[in-house]
mmCIF file of C-alpha atoms in Angstrom:
data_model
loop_
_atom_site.group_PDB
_atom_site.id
_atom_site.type_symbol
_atom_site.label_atom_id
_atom_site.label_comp_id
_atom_site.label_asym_id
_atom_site.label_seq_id
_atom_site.Cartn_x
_atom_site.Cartn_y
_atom_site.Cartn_z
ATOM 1 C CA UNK D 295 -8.945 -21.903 21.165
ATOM 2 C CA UNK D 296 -7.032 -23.811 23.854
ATOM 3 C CA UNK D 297 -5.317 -22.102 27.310
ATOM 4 C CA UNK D 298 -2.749 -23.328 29.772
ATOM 5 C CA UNK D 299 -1.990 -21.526 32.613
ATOM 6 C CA UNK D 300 1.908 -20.224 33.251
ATOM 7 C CA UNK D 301 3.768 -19.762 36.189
ATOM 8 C CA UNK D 302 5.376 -16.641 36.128
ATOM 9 C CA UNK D 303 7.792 -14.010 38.747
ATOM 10 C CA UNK D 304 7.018 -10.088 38.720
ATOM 11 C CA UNK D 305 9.493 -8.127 38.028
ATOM 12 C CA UNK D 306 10.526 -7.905 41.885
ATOM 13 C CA UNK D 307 9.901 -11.421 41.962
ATOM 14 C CA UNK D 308 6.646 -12.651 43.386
ATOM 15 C CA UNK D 309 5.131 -15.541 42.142
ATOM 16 C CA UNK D 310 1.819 -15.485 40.059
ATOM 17 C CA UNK D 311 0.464 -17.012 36.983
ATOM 18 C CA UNK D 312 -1.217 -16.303 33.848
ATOM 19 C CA UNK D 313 -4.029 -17.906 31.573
ATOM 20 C CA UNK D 314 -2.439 -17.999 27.989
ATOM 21 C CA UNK D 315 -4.179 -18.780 24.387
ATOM 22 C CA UNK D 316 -1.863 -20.903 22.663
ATOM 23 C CA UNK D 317 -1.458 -19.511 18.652
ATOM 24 C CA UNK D 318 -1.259 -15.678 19.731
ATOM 25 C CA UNK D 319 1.059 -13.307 21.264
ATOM 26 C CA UNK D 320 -0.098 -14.047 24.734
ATOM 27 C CA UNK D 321 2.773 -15.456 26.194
ATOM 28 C CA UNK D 322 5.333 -13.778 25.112
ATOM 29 C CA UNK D 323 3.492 -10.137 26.235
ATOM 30 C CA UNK D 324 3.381 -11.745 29.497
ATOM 31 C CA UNK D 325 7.226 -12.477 29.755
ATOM 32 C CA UNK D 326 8.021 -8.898 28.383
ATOM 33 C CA UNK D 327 6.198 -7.281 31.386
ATOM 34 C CA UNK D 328 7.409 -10.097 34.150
ATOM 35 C CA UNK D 329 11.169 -9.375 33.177
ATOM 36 C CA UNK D 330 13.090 -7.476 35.629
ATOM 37 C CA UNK D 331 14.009 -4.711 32.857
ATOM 38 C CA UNK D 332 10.444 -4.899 31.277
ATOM 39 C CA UNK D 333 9.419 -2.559 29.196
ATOM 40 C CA UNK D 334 6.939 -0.988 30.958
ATOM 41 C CA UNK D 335 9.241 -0.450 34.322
ATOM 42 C CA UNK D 336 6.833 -1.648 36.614
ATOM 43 C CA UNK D 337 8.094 -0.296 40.191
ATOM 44 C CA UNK D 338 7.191 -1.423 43.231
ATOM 45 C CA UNK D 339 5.885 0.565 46.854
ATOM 46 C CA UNK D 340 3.387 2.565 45.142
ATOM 47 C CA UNK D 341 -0.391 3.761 46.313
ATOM 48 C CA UNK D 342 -3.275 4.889 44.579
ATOM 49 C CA UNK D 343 -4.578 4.149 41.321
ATOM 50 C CA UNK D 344 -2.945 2.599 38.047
ATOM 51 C CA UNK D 345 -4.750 2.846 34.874
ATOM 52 C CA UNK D 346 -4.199 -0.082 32.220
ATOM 53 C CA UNK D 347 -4.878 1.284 28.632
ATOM 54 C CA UNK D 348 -4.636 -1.833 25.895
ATOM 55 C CA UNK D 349 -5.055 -3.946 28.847
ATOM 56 C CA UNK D 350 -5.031 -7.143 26.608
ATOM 57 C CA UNK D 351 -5.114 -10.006 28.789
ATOM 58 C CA UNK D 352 -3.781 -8.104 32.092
ATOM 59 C CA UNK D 353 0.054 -8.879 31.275
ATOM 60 C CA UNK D 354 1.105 -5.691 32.774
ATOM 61 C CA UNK D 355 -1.529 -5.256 35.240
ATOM 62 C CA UNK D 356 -1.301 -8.465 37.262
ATOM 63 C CA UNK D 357 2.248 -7.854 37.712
ATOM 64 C CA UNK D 358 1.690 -4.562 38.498
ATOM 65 C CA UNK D 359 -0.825 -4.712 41.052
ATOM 66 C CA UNK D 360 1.448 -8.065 42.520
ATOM 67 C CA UNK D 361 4.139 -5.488 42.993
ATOM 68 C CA UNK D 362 2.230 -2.838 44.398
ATOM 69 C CA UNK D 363 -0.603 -4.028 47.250
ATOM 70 C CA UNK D 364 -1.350 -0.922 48.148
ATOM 71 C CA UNK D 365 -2.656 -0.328 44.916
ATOM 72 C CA UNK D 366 -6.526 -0.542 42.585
ATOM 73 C CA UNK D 367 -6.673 0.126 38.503
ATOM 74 C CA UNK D 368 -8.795 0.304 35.991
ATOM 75 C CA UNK D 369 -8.015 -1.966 32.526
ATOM 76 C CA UNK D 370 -9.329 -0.777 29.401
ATOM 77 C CA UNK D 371 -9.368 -3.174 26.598
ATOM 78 C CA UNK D 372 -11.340 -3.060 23.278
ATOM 79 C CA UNK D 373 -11.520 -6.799 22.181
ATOM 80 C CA UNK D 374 -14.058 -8.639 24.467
ATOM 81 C CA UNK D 375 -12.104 -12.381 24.440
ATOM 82 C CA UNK D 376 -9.466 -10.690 25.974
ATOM 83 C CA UNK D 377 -11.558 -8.730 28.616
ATOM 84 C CA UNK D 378 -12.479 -12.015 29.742
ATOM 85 C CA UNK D 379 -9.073 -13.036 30.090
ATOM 86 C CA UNK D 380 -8.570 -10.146 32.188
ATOM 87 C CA UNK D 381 -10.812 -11.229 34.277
ATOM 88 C CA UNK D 382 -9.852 -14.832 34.754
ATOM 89 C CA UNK D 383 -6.522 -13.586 35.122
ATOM 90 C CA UNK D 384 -7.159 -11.115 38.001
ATOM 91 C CA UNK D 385 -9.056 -14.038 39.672
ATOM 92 C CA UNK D 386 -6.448 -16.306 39.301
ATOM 93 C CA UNK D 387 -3.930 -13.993 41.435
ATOM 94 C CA UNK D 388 -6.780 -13.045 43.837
ATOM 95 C CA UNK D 389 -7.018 -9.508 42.095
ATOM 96 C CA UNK D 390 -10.815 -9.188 40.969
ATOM 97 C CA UNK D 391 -11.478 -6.656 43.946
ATOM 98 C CA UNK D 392 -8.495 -4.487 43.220
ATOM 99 C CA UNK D 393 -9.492 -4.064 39.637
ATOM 100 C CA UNK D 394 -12.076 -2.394 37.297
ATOM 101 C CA UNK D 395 -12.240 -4.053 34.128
ATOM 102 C CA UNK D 396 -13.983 -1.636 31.029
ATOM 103 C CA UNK D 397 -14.451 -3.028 27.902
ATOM 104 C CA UNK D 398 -13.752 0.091 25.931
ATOM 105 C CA UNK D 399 -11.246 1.823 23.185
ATOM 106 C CA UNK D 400 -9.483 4.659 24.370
ATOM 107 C CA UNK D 401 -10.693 7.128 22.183
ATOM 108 C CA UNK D 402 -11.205 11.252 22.203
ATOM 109 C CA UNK D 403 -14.922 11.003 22.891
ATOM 110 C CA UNK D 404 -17.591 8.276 23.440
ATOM 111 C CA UNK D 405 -18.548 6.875 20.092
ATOM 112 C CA UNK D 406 -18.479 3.270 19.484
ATOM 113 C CA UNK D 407 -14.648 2.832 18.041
ATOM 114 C CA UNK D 408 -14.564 -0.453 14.927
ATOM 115 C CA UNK D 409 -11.412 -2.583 15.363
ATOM 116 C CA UNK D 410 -10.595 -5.170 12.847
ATOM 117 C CA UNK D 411 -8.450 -8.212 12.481
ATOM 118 C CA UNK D 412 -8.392 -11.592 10.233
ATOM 119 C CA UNK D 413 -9.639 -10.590 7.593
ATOM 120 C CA UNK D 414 -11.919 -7.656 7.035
ATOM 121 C CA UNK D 415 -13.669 -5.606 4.641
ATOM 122 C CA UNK D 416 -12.045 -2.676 5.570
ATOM 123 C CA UNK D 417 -8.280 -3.016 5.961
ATOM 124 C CA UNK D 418 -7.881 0.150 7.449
ATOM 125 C CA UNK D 419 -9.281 -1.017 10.519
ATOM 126 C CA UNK D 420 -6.548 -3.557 10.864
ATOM 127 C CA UNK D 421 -3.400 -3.174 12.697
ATOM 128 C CA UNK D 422 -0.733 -5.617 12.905
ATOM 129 C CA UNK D 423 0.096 -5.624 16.421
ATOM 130 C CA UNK D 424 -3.494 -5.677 17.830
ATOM 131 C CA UNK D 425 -2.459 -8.017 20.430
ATOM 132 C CA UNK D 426 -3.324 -11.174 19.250
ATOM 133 C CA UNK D 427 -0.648 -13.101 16.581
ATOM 134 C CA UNK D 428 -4.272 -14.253 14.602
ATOM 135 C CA UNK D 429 -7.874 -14.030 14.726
ATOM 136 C CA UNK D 430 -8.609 -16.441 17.508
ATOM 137 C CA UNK D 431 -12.705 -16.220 17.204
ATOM 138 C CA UNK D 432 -12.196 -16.050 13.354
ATOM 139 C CA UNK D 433 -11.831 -12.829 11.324
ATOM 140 C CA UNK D 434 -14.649 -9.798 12.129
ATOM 141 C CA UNK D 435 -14.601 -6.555 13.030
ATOM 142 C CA UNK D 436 -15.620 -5.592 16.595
ATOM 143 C CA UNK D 437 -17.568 -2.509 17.927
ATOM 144 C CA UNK D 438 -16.250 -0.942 20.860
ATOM 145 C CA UNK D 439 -17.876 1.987 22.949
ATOM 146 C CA UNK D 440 -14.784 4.440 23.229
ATOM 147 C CA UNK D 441 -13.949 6.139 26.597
ATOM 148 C CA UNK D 442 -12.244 9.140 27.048
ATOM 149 C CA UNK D 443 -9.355 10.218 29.684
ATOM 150 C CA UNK D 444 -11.678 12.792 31.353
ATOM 151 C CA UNK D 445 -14.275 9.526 31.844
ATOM 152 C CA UNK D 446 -11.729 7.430 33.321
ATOM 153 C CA UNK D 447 -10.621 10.250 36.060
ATOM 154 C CA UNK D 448 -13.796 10.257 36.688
ATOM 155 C CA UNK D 449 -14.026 6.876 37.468
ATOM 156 C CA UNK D 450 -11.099 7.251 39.716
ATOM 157 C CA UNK D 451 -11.957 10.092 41.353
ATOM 158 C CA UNK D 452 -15.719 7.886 42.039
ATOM 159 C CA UNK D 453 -13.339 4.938 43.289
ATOM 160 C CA UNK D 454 -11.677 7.271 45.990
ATOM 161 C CA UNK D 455 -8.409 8.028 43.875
ATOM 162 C CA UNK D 456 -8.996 11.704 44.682
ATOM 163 C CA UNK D 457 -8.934 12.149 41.028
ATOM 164 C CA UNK D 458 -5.282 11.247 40.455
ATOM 165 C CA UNK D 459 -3.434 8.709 38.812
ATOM 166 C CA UNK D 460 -0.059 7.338 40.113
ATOM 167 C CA UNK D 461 0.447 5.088 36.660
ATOM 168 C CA UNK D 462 -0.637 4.591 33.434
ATOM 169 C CA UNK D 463 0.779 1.971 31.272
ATOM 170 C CA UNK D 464 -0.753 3.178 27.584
ATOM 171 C CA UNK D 465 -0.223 0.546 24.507
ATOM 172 C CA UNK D 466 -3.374 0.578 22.473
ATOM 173 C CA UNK D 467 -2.023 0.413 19.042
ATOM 174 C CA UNK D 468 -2.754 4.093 17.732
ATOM 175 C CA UNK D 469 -5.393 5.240 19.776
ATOM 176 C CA UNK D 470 -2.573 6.757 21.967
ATOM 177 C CA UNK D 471 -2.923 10.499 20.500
ATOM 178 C CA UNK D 472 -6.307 11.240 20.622
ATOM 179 C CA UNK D 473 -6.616 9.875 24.133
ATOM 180 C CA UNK D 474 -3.447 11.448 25.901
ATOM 181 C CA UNK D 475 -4.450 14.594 23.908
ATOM 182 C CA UNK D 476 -7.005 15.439 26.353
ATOM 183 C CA UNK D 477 -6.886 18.472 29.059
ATOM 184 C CA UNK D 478 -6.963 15.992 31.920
ATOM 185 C CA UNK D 479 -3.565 14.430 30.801
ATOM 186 C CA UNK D 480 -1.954 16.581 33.702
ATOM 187 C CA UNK D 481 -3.748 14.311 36.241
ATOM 188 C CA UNK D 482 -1.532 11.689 35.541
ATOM 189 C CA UNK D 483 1.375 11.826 37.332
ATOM 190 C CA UNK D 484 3.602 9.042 35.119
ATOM 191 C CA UNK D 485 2.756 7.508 31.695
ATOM 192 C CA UNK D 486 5.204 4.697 30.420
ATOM 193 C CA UNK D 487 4.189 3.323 26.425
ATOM 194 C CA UNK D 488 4.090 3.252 23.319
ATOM 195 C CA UNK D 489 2.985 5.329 20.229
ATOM 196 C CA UNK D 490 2.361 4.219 16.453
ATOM 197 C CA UNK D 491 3.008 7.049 14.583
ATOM 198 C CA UNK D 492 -0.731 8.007 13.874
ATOM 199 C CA UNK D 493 -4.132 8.664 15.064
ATOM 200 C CA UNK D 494 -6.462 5.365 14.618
ATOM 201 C CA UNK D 495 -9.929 5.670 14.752
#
């Protein structure tokens, strides 16, 4: 799987760039979230903690913490090739200490959560927007420890958030329900995403 790097503007337009798989939706999640009307309505001037749920490669949490310097997150992301994006990316923009990175599936409780794409045994584990455009390490299905809403306060609250989050950006491709479904939902204080119609597990 090849990479190139892109140079891209937040949406309040600073500079920073992006490492990019070539074959997958990569780039063009990464110029949805950099427009000025992006989807996600990243602001600017905010404090405290952003959460990243479906991080994917950190398209909507570089900009985000570019935008906002007063601010750390935490990026949750089930598929490990693109937690190490995540990483590289963050390092790129001189993020890494602003950032917890959790290789996890948002989930209602702690189980290990199966994801699957290419092609699978089960085809209920697939879904068609799971944020890559093919199987870039070849079709499988990957095992994910899940984390739950209540587990990432928690880690806020450790990180000296108080226990609060300022912004959530949640696009995890059906996972959405049984994580937002939680009691500790009203500790969020904005939540900007998207919802597939169904529980996933």
């Amino acid at each position: 799987m090849t990479t190139r790097v892109i140079q891209v503007a937040t949406p309040h337009g600073r500079p920073y760039q992006m490492e990019v798989r070539d074959d997958t939706s990569d780039s063009n999640t990464v110029w949805s979230s950099a427009h000025p009307n992006n989807e996600y309505h990243i602001p600017e001037g905010l404090t405290g903690w952003a959460v990243d749920v479906g991080a994917h490669i950190g398209a909507w949490l570089v900009p985000m913490l570019t935008d906002n310097p007063s601010m750390r997150a935490i990026a949750i992301e089930a598929l490990p090739e693109n937690v190490t994006l995540i990483g590289r990316n963050l390092a790129l923009n001189g993020l890494t200490g602003r950032a917890v990175v959790i290789h996890a599936a948002a989930s209602d409780d702690s189980l290990p959560v199966a994801i699957g794409y290419g092609e699978v045994a089960d085809p209920t584990l697939i879904h068609e927007f799971i944020g890559n455009a093919n199987a870039p390490d070849g079709s499988r299905t990957v095992l994910a420890p899940g984390i739950t809403l209540i587990e990432t306060l928690a880690l806020v609250h450790v990180g000296g958030g108080g226990g609060r989050i300022a912004r959530m950006k949640i696009d995890c491709e059906g996972c959405e329900f049984s994580f937002l479904d939680s009691p500790a939902v009203g500790a969020v204080a904005h939540i900007e995403g998207e919802h597939h119609g169904s529980h996933q597990r």
